[in-house]
Short mmCIF file of C-alpha atoms in Angstrom, two decimals:
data_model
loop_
_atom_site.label_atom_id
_atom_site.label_comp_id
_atom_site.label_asym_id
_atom_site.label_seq_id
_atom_site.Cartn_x
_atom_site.Cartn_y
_atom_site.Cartn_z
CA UNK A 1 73.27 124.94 132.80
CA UNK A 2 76.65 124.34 134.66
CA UNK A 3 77.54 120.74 135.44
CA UNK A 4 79.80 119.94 138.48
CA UNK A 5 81.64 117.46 139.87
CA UNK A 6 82.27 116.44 143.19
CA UNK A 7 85.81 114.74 144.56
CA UNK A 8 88.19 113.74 147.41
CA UNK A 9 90.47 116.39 147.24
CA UNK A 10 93.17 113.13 148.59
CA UNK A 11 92.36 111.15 146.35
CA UNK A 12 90.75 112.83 143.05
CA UNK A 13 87.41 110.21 143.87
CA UNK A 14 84.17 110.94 141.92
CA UNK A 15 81.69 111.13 145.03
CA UNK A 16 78.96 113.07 143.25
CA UNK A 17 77.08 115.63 140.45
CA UNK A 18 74.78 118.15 140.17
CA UNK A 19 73.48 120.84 137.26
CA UNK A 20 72.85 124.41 138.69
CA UNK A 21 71.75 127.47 136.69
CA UNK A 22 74.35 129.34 135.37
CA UNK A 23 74.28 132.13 137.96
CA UNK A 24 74.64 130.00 140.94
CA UNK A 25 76.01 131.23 143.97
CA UNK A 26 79.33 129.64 144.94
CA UNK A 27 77.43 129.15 148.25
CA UNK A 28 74.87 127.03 146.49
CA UNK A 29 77.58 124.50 145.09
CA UNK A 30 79.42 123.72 148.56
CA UNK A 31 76.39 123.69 150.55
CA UNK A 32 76.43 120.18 151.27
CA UNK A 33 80.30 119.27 150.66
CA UNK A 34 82.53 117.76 152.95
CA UNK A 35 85.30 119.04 154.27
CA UNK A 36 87.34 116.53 152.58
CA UNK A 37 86.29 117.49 149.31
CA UNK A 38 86.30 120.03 146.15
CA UNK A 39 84.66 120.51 143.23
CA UNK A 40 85.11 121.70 139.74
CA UNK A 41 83.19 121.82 136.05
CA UNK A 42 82.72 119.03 134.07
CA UNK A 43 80.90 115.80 133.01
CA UNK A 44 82.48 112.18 134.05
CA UNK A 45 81.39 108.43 134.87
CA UNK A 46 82.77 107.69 138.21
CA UNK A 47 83.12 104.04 137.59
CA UNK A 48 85.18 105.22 134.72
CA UNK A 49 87.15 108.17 135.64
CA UNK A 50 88.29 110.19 138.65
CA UNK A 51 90.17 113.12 138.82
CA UNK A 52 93.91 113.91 138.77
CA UNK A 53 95.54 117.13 139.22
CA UNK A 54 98.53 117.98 136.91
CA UNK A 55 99.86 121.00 137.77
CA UNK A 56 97.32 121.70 140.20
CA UNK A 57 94.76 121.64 137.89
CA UNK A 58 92.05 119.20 138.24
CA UNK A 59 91.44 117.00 135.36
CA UNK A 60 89.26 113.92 134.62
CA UNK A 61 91.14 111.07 133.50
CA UNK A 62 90.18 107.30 133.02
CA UNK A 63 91.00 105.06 135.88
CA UNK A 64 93.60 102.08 135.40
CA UNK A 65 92.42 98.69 135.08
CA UNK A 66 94.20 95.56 136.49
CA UNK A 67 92.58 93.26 133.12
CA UNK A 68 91.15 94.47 129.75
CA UNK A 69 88.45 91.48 129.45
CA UNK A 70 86.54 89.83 132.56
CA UNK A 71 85.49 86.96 130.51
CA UNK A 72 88.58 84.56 129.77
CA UNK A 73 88.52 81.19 127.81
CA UNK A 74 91.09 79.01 128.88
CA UNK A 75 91.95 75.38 127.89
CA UNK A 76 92.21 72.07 130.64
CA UNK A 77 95.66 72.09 130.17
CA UNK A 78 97.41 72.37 133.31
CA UNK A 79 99.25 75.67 132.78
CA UNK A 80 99.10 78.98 134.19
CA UNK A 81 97.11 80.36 131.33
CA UNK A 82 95.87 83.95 133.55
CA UNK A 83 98.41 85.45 135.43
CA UNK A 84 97.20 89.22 136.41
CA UNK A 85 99.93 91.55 138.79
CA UNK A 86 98.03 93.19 141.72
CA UNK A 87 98.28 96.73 143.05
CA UNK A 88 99.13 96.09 147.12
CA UNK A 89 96.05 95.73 148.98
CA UNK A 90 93.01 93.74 146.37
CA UNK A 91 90.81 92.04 147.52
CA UNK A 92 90.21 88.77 145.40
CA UNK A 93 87.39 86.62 146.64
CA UNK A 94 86.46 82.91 145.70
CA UNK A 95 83.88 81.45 147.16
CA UNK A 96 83.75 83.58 149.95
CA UNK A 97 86.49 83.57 150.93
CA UNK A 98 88.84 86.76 150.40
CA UNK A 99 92.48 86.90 150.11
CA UNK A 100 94.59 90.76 150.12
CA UNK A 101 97.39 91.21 148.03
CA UNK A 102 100.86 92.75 149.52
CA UNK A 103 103.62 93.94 147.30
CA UNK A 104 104.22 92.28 144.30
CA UNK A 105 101.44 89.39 144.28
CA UNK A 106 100.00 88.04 141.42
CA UNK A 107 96.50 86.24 140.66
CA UNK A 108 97.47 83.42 138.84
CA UNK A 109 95.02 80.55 137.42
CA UNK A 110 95.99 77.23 136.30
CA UNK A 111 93.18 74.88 134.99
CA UNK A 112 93.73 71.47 136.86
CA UNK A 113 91.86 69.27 133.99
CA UNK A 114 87.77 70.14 135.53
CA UNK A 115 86.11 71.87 132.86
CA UNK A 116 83.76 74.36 133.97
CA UNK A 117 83.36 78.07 134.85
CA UNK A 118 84.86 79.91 137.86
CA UNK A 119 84.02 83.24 139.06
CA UNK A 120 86.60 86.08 141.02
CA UNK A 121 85.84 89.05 142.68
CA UNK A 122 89.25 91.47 142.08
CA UNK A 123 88.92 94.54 144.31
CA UNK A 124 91.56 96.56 143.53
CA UNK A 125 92.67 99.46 145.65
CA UNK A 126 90.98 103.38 144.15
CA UNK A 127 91.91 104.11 141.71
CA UNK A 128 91.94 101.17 140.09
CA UNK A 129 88.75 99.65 138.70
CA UNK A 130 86.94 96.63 140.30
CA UNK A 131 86.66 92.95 137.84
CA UNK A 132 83.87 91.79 138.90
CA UNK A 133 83.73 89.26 138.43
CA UNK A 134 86.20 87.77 136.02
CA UNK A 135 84.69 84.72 134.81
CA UNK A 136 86.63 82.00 133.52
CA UNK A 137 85.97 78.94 131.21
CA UNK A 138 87.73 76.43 131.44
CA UNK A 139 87.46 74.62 128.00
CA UNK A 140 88.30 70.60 127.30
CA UNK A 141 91.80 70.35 125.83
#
């Protein structure tokens, strides 16, 4: 069996897989791509990884993350205990309502004494991997 991947040739984007035989025609494979896109051999997890091209070689890498753990524990303390920089152009929504980062913007969260647990949608630009949500507690001092 060969395993392929599809991907924005722009971009290195995951958009798809298949498993053909392993005499398939080239013809077979490209059948249903878009011009905008390639594809090579390989296994990946498209939430996970997309592909880069050093050298001119495609390769599947891991996508960047903005934040290691979407569950934080913070204290009612009044400080900025989260402060996250954002690639240009996330999308961070609270309670429906969405705000877009522009160069060199920061989500920042500073308990203000309520205990309880708050919820954030970070949309990061591709390649960058979504947090959502990142949930944080907000514990009694």
């Amino acid at each position: 069996m060969r395993d392929i991947l599809y991907y924005k040739t722009a971009t290195g984007e995951i958009v798809g897989s298949a498993n053909f035989e392993d005499d398939v025609l080239e013809s077979e494979i490209i059948a249903d791509m878009e011009v905008d896109e390639s594809y090579m051999d390989g296994v990946a997890d498209a939430d996970q990884e997309y592909i880069i091209f050093p050298s001119g070689v495609p390769t599947v890498t891991a996508r960047p993350t903005i934040l290691a753990d979407r569950d934080v524990s913070v204290p009612a303390d009044n400080t900025i205990s989260v402060d996250i920089a954002l690639p240009t152009g996330t999308v961070v929504t609270y309670t429906a309502t969405d705000y877009t980062s522009v160069a060199g913007e920061h989500f920042q969260f500073k308990s203000d004494g309520l205990i309880g647990t708050y919820e954030f949608l970070i949309d990061p630009p591709f390649p960058y991997i979504p947090v959502t949500p990142l949930r944080i507690d907000v514990d009694a001092v």
